[in-house]
XYZ file of C-alpha atoms in Angstrom:
173
model
C 93.274 67.898 271.928
C 92.012 70.587 274.255
C 94.547 72.906 275.873
C 94.561 72.799 279.657
C 96.624 75.964 279.871
C 93.629 78.237 279.261
C 91.352 76.423 281.701
C 89.935 78.465 284.554
C 90.196 77.008 288.063
C 87.289 77.741 290.379
C 85.454 76.272 293.376
C 83.291 73.303 292.419
C 79.511 73.516 292.361
C 77.035 70.719 292.996
C 76.293 70.854 289.253
C 79.943 69.787 288.632
C 79.741 66.538 290.604
C 78.779 64.277 287.698
C 81.630 65.722 285.609
C 84.076 65.151 288.497
C 82.882 61.556 288.707
C 83.293 61.132 284.939
C 86.939 62.264 285.148
C 87.752 60.122 288.196
C 85.820 56.958 287.368
C 88.140 55.616 284.604
C 91.106 56.006 286.981
C 89.414 53.797 289.561
C 89.593 50.840 287.160
C 93.389 51.074 287.045
C 93.690 51.597 290.804
C 95.154 55.093 290.474
C 92.259 56.593 292.441
C 89.778 55.070 294.831
C 86.172 55.052 293.685
C 83.518 57.019 295.526
C 79.765 57.122 295.433
C 78.177 60.252 293.972
C 76.789 61.128 297.392
C 80.364 61.347 298.736
C 81.232 63.911 296.071
C 78.129 65.947 296.843
C 78.925 65.890 300.568
C 82.473 67.103 299.887
C 81.786 69.484 296.973
C 82.922 72.501 299.016
C 86.404 70.902 299.274
C 86.793 70.680 295.479
C 88.241 72.951 292.865
C 87.529 72.280 289.206
C 89.222 73.352 286.003
C 86.845 74.435 283.273
C 87.904 74.803 279.638
C 86.855 77.532 277.206
C 83.663 75.600 276.374
C 82.623 75.325 280.033
C 83.532 71.632 280.255
C 85.044 70.415 283.532
C 88.465 68.999 282.599
C 90.109 68.699 286.022
C 89.375 68.397 289.704
C 91.045 68.221 293.076
C 90.031 68.491 296.697
C 91.610 69.789 299.876
C 90.304 67.966 302.941
C 91.187 69.533 306.304
C 92.270 66.835 308.756
C 93.482 68.859 311.742
C 94.230 72.457 312.747
C 97.490 72.477 310.782
C 97.014 69.608 308.328
C 95.036 68.838 305.169
C 95.044 66.158 302.498
C 95.045 66.626 298.735
C 92.422 64.236 297.387
C 91.027 63.223 294.021
C 93.470 65.249 291.937
C 92.738 64.304 288.336
C 92.563 65.753 284.843
C 90.736 64.573 281.760
C 92.687 62.624 279.146
C 92.074 65.526 276.756
C 94.313 67.837 278.828
C 96.849 65.388 280.249
C 100.388 66.671 279.732
C 99.400 70.347 279.449
C 100.411 71.335 282.985
C 96.849 71.575 284.233
C 97.462 69.017 286.992
C 100.328 71.159 288.258
C 98.114 74.266 288.208
C 95.372 72.396 290.076
C 97.811 71.254 292.777
C 99.251 74.768 293.140
C 95.707 76.147 293.558
C 94.988 73.563 296.275
C 98.255 74.412 298.042
C 97.395 78.129 297.849
C 94.041 77.311 299.421
C 95.824 75.453 302.248
C 98.006 78.495 302.916
C 94.905 80.748 302.953
C 93.406 78.423 305.578
C 96.514 78.849 307.740
C 97.600 75.239 307.408
C 101.214 74.153 307.849
C 101.299 70.721 306.183
C 99.587 68.968 303.302
C 99.458 65.198 302.990
C 98.730 62.944 300.021
C 98.583 59.235 299.321
C 99.728 58.662 295.763
C 101.259 56.525 293.065
C 102.453 59.744 291.366
C 105.501 60.233 293.592
C 107.560 62.203 291.047
C 104.677 64.586 290.323
C 104.189 65.454 293.994
C 107.956 65.536 294.665
C 108.284 68.287 292.021
C 105.958 70.336 294.251
C 108.012 69.826 297.408
C 106.284 66.746 298.820
C 108.516 64.194 300.517
C 107.914 60.623 301.565
C 106.387 60.724 304.999
C 108.536 59.559 307.882
C 107.148 61.731 310.656
C 105.185 60.455 313.602
C 102.065 62.038 315.009
C 101.944 63.507 318.498
C 100.241 60.896 320.749
C 97.483 63.305 321.871
C 96.637 64.266 318.282
C 96.885 60.614 317.215
C 94.244 59.627 319.775
C 91.948 62.388 318.496
C 92.473 61.465 314.841
C 91.736 57.795 315.603
C 88.148 58.824 316.407
C 87.504 59.946 312.846
C 85.659 57.568 310.505
C 87.418 59.261 307.544
C 89.503 56.823 305.495
C 91.970 59.568 304.553
C 92.854 60.064 308.192
C 93.325 56.305 308.569
C 95.686 56.475 305.569
C 97.589 59.376 307.119
C 97.984 57.416 310.362
C 99.038 54.370 308.303
C 96.504 52.137 310.040
C 96.547 48.472 309.107
C 92.833 48.442 308.215
C 93.446 50.607 305.134
C 96.497 48.723 303.870
C 94.614 46.388 301.459
C 93.136 49.436 299.679
C 96.371 51.421 299.535
C 99.043 48.865 298.642
C 101.750 50.455 296.548
C 100.733 54.014 297.368
C 103.259 56.363 298.911
C 102.407 58.584 301.872
C 103.852 62.035 301.147
C 103.787 65.328 303.011
C 104.746 68.925 302.290
C 105.590 71.657 304.775
C 103.943 74.864 303.559
C 105.733 78.170 303.343
C 103.194 80.556 304.836
C 105.465 83.591 304.538
C 104.861 83.957 300.806
């Protein structure tokens, strides 16, 4: 078993996309993550961080998708089976949250089955409503993640059982 503790986390490159897909794809069969076409990963590669082990193999990934001036979503957070349980997923999430703070964001959203994992990082089940003016702007987006954030009925069949969670960021740190 490879150790995830020594993995280096860095911004993803287009050359990492097939490795990201290889990590995510098995999780789409169990419904943990939604599947995406390769082109979607290439289009969003600048949103991704990857974890690379000592051999240069991509063993983890995660994306931070900005949704509004103060809000982003953690997407596609996954680690390879070879490093599951080593804490690498926690390190990946912390790196994404650090990135959100660097961008000046105030809140980070996720849609997840892994409620306990995200709760350990300060995420709470989402109960807040969106300001009507912002809501009308967000409705214009074709992005499915924004539809999930808004809890629109059209995404319900794809997200049954998932929990909408949000974290208020501490930008004073």
